[in-house]
mmCIF file with all atom_site columns, C-alpha atoms in Angstrom:
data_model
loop_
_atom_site.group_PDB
_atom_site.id
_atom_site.type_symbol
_atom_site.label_atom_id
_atom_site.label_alt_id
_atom_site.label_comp_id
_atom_site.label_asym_id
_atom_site.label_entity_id
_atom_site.label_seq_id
_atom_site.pdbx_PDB_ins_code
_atom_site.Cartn_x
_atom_site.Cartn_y
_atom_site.Cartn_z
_atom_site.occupancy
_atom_site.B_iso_or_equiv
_atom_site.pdbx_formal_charge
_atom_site.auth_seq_id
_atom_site.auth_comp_id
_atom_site.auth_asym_id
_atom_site.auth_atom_id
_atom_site.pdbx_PDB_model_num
ATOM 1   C CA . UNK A 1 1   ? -21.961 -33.566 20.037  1.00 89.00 ? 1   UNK A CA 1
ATOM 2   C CA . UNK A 1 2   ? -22.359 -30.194 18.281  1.00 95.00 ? 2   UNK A CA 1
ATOM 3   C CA . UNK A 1 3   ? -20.067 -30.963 15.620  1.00 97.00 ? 3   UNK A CA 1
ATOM 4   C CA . UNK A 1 4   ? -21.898 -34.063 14.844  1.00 96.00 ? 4   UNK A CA 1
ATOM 5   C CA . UNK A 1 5   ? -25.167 -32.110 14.967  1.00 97.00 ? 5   UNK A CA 1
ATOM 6   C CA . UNK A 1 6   ? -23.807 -29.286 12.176  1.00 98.00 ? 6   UNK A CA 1
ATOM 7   C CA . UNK A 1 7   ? -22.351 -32.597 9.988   1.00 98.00 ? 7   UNK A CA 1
ATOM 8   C CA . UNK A 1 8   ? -26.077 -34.296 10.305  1.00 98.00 ? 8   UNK A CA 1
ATOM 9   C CA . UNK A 1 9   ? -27.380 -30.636 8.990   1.00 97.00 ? 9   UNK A CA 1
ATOM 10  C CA . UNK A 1 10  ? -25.391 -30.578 6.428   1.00 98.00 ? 10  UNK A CA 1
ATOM 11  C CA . UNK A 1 11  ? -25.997 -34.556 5.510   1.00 98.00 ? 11  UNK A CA 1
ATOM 12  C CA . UNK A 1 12  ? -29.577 -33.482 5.819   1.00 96.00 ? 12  UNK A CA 1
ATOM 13  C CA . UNK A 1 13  ? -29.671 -30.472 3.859   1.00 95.00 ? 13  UNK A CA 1
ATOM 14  C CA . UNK A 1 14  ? -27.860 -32.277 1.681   1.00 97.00 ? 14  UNK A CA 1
ATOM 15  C CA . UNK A 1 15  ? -30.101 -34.889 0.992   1.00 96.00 ? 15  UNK A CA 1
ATOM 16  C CA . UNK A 1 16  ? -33.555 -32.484 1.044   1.00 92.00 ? 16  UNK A CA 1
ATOM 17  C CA . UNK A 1 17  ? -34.865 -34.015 4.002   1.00 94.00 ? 17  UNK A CA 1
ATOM 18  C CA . UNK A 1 18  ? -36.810 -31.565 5.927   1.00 91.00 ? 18  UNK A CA 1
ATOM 19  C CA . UNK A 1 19  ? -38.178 -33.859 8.526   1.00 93.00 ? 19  UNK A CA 1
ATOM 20  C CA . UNK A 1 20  ? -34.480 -34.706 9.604   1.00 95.00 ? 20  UNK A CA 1
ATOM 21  C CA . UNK A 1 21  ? -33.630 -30.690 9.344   1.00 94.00 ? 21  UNK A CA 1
ATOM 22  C CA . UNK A 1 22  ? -36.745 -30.067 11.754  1.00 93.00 ? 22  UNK A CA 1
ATOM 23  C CA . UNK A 1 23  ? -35.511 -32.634 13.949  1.00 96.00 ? 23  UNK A CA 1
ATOM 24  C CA . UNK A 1 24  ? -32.086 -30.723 14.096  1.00 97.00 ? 24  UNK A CA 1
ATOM 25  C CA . UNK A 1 25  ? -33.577 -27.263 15.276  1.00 97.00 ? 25  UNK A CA 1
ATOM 26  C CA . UNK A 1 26  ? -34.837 -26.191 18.355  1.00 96.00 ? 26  UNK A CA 1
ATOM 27  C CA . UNK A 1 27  ? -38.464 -25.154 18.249  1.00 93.00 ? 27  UNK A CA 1
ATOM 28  C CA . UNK A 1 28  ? -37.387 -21.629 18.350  1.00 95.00 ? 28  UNK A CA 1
ATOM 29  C CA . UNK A 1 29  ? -34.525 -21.597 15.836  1.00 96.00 ? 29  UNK A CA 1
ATOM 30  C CA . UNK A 1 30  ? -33.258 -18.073 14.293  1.00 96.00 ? 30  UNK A CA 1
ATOM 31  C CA . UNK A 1 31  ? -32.094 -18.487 10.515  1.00 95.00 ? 31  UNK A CA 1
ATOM 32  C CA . UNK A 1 32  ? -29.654 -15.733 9.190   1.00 93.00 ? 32  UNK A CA 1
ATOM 33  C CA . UNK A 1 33  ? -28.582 -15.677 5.353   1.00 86.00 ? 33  UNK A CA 1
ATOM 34  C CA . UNK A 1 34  ? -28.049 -13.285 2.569   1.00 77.00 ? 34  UNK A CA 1
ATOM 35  C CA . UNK A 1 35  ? -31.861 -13.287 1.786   1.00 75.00 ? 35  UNK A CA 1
ATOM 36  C CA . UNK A 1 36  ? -32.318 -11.995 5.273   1.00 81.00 ? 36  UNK A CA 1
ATOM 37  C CA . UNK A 1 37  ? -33.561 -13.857 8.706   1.00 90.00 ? 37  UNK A CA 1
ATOM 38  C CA . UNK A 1 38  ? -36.450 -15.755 10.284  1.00 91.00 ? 38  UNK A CA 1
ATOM 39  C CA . UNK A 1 39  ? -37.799 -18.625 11.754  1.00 93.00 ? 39  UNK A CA 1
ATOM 40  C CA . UNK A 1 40  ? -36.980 -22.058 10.282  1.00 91.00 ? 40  UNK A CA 1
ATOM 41  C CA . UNK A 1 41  ? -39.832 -22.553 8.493   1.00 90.00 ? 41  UNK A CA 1
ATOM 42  C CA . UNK A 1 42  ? -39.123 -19.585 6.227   1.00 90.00 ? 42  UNK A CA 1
ATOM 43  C CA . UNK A 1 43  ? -35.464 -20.516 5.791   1.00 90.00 ? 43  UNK A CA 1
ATOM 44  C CA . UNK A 1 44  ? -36.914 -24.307 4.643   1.00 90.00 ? 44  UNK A CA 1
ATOM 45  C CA . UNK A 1 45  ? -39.140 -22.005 1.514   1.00 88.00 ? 45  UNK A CA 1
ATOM 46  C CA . UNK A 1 46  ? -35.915 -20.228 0.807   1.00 87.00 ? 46  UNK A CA 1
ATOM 47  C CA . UNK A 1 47  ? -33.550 -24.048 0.826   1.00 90.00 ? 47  UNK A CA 1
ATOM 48  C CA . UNK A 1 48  ? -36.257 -25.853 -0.928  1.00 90.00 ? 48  UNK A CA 1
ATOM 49  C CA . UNK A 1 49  ? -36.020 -23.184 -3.733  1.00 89.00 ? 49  UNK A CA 1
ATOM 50  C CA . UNK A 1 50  ? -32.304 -23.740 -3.608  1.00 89.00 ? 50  UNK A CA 1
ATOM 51  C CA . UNK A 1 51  ? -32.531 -27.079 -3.982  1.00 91.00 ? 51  UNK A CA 1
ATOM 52  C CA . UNK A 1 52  ? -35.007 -27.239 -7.134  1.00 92.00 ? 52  UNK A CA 1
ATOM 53  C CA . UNK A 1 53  ? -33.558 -23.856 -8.961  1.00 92.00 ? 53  UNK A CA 1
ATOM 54  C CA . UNK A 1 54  ? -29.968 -24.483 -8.012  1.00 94.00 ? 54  UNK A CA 1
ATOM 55  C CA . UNK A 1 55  ? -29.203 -28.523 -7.432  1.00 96.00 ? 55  UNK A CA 1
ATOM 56  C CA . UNK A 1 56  ? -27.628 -27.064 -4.233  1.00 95.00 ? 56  UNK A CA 1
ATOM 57  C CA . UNK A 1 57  ? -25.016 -29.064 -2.116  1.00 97.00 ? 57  UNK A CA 1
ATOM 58  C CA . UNK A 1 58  ? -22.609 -28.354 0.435   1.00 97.00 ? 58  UNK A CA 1
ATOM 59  C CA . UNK A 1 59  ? -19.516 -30.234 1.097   1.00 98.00 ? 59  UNK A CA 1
ATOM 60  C CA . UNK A 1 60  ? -17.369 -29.500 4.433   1.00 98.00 ? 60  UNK A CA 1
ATOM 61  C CA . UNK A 1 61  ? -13.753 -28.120 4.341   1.00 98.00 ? 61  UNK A CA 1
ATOM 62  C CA . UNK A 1 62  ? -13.181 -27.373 7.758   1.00 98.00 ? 62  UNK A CA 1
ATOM 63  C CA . UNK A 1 63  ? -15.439 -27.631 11.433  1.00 98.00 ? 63  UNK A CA 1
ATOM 64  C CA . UNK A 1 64  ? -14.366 -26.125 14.426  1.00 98.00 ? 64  UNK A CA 1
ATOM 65  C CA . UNK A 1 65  ? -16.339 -25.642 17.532  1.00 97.00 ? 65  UNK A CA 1
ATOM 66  C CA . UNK A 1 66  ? -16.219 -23.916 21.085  1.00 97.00 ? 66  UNK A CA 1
ATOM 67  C CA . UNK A 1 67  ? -18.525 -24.401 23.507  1.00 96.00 ? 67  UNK A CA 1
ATOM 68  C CA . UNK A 1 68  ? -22.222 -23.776 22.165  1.00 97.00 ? 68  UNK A CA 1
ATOM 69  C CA . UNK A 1 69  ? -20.603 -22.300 18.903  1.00 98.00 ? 69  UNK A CA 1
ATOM 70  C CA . UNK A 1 70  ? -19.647 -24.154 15.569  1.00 98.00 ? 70  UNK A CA 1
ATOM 71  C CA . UNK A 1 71  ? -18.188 -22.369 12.468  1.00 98.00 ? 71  UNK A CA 1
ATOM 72  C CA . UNK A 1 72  ? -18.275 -24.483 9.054   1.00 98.00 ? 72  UNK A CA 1
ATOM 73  C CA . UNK A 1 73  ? -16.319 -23.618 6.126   1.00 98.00 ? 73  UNK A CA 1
ATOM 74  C CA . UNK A 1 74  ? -17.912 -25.475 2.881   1.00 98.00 ? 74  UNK A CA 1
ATOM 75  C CA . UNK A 1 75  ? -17.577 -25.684 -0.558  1.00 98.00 ? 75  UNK A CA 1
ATOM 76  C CA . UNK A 1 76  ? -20.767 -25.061 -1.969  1.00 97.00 ? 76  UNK A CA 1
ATOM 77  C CA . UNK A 1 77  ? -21.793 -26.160 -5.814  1.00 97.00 ? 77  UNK A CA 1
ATOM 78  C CA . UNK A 1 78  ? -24.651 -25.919 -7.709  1.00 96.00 ? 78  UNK A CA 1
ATOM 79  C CA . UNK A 1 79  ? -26.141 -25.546 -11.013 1.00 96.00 ? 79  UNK A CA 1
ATOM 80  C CA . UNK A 1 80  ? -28.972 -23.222 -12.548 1.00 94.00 ? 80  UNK A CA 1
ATOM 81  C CA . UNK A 1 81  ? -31.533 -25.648 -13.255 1.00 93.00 ? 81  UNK A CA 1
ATOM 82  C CA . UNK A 1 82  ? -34.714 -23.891 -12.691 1.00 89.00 ? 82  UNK A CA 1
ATOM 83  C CA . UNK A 1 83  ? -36.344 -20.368 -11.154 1.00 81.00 ? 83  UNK A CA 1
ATOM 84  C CA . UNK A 1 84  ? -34.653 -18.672 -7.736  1.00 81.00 ? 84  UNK A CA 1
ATOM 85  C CA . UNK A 1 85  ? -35.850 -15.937 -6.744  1.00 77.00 ? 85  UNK A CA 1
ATOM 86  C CA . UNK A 1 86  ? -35.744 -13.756 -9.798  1.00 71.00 ? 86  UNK A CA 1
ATOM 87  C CA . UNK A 1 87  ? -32.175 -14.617 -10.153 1.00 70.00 ? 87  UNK A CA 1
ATOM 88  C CA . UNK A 1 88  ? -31.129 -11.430 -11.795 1.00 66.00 ? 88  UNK A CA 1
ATOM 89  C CA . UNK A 1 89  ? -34.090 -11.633 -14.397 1.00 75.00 ? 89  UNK A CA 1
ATOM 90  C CA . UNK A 1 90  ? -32.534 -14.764 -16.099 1.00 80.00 ? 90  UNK A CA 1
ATOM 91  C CA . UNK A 1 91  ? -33.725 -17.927 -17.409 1.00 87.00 ? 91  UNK A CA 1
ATOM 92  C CA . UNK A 1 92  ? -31.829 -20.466 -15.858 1.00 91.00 ? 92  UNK A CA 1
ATOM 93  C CA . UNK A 1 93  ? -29.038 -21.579 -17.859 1.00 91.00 ? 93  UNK A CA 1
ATOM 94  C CA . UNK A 1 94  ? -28.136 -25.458 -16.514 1.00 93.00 ? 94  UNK A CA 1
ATOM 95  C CA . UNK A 1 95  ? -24.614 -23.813 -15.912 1.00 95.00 ? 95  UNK A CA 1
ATOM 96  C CA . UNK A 1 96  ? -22.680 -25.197 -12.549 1.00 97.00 ? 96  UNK A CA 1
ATOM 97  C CA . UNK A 1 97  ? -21.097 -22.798 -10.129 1.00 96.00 ? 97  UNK A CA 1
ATOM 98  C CA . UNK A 1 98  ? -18.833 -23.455 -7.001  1.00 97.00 ? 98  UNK A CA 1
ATOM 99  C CA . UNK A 1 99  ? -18.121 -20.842 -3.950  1.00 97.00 ? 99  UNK A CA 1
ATOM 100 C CA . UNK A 1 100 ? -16.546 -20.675 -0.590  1.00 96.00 ? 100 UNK A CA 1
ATOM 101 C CA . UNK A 1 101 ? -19.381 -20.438 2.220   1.00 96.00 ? 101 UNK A CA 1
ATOM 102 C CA . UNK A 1 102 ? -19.146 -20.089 5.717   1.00 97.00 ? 102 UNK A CA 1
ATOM 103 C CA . UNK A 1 103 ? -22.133 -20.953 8.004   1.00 97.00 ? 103 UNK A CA 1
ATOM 104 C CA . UNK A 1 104 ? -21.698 -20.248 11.978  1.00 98.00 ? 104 UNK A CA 1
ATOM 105 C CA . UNK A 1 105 ? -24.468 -22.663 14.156  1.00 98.00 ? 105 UNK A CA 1
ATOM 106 C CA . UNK A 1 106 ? -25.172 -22.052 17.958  1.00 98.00 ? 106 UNK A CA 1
ATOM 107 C CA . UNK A 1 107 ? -26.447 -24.839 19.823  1.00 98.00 ? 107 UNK A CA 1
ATOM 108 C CA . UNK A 1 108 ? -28.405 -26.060 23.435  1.00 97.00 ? 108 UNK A CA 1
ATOM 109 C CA . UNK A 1 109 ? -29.347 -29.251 24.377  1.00 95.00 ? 109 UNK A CA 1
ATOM 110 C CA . UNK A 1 110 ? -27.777 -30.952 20.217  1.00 94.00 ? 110 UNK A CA 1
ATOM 111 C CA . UNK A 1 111 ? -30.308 -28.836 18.689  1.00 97.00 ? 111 UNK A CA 1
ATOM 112 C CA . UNK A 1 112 ? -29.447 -25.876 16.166  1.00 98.00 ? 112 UNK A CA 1
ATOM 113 C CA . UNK A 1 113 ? -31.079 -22.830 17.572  1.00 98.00 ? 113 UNK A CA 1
ATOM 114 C CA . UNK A 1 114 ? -29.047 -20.104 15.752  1.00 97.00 ? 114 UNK A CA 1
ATOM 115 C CA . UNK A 1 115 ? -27.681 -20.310 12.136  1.00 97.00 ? 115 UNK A CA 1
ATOM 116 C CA . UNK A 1 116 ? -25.963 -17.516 10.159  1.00 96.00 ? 116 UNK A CA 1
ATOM 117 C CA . UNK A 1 117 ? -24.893 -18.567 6.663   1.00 95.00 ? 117 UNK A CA 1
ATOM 118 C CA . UNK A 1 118 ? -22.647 -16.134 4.048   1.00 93.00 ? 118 UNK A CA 1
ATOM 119 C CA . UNK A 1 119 ? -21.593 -16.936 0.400   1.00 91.00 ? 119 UNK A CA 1
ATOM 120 C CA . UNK A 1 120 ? -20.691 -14.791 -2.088  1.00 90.00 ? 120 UNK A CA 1
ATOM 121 C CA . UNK A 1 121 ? -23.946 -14.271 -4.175  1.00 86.00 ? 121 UNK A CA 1
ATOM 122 C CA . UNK A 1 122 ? -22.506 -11.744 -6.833  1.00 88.00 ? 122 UNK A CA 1
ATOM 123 C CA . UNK A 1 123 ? -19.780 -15.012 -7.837  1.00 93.00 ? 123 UNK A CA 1
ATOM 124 C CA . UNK A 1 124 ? -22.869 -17.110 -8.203  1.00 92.00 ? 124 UNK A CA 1
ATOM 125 C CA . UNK A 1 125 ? -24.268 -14.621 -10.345 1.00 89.00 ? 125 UNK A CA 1
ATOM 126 C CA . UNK A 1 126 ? -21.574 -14.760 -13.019 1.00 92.00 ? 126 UNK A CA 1
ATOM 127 C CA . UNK A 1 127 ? -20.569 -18.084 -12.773 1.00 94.00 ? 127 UNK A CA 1
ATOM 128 C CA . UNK A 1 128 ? -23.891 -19.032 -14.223 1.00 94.00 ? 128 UNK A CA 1
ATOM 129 C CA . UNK A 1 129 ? -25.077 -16.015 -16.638 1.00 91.00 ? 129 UNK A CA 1
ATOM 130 C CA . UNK A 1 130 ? -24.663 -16.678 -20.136 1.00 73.00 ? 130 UNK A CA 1
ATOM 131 C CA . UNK A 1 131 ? -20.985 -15.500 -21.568 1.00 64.00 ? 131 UNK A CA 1
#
């Protein structure tokens, strides 16, 4: 069940579709990344942004879970489309990047109520400066 909760996340986020992602987490949810943490509503800002500035997508590698735990590795891709956060005081350039990311997901009851997310931000960076 938590597995298939972390694939429908991913499906969801995906796919922009923020009434399925609010379905997903708890009420209460915590939302780590590398722009910091907060509640889900914040984190939805921060992937809506990622989805217009960045055509965002993740794909999953590998899924393993333990009791309430589930660790996702996934290849994320993109492309520099539009404005993200400042993004190193660059226009965007339309130029496609692809890193490793690894998102970890605690769960109760099938919803998400923890979510810690790492990717390498600095590889993004040059991938899609101009040469």
């Amino acid at each position: 069940m938590n597995k298939a909760a972390v694939r429908a996340y991913v499906d969801a986020f995906n796919a922009h579709d923020v009434a399925r992602l609010n379905r997903l987490f708890a009420p209460e949810a915590k939302i780590w990344g590398v722009l910091g943490a907060g509640p889900l509503d914040m984190a939805m800002g921060i992937w809506r942004e990622l989805h217009e500035g960045m055509e965002m997508r993740l794909e999953i590698l590998d899924l393993v879970a333990e009791g309430d735990s589930v660790a996702v590795r996934l290849r994320e891709t993109g492309r520099f489309v539009g404005p993200f956060r400042g993004m190193g005081g660059m226009a965007p350039t339309g130029r496609p990047y692809e890193v490793a990311a690894m998102e970890w997901f605690r769960l109760e009851d099938g919803k998400i109520t923890e979510r810690w997310g790492a990717r390498d931000s600095a590889a993004i960076l040059r991938q899609v400066s101009q040469d």
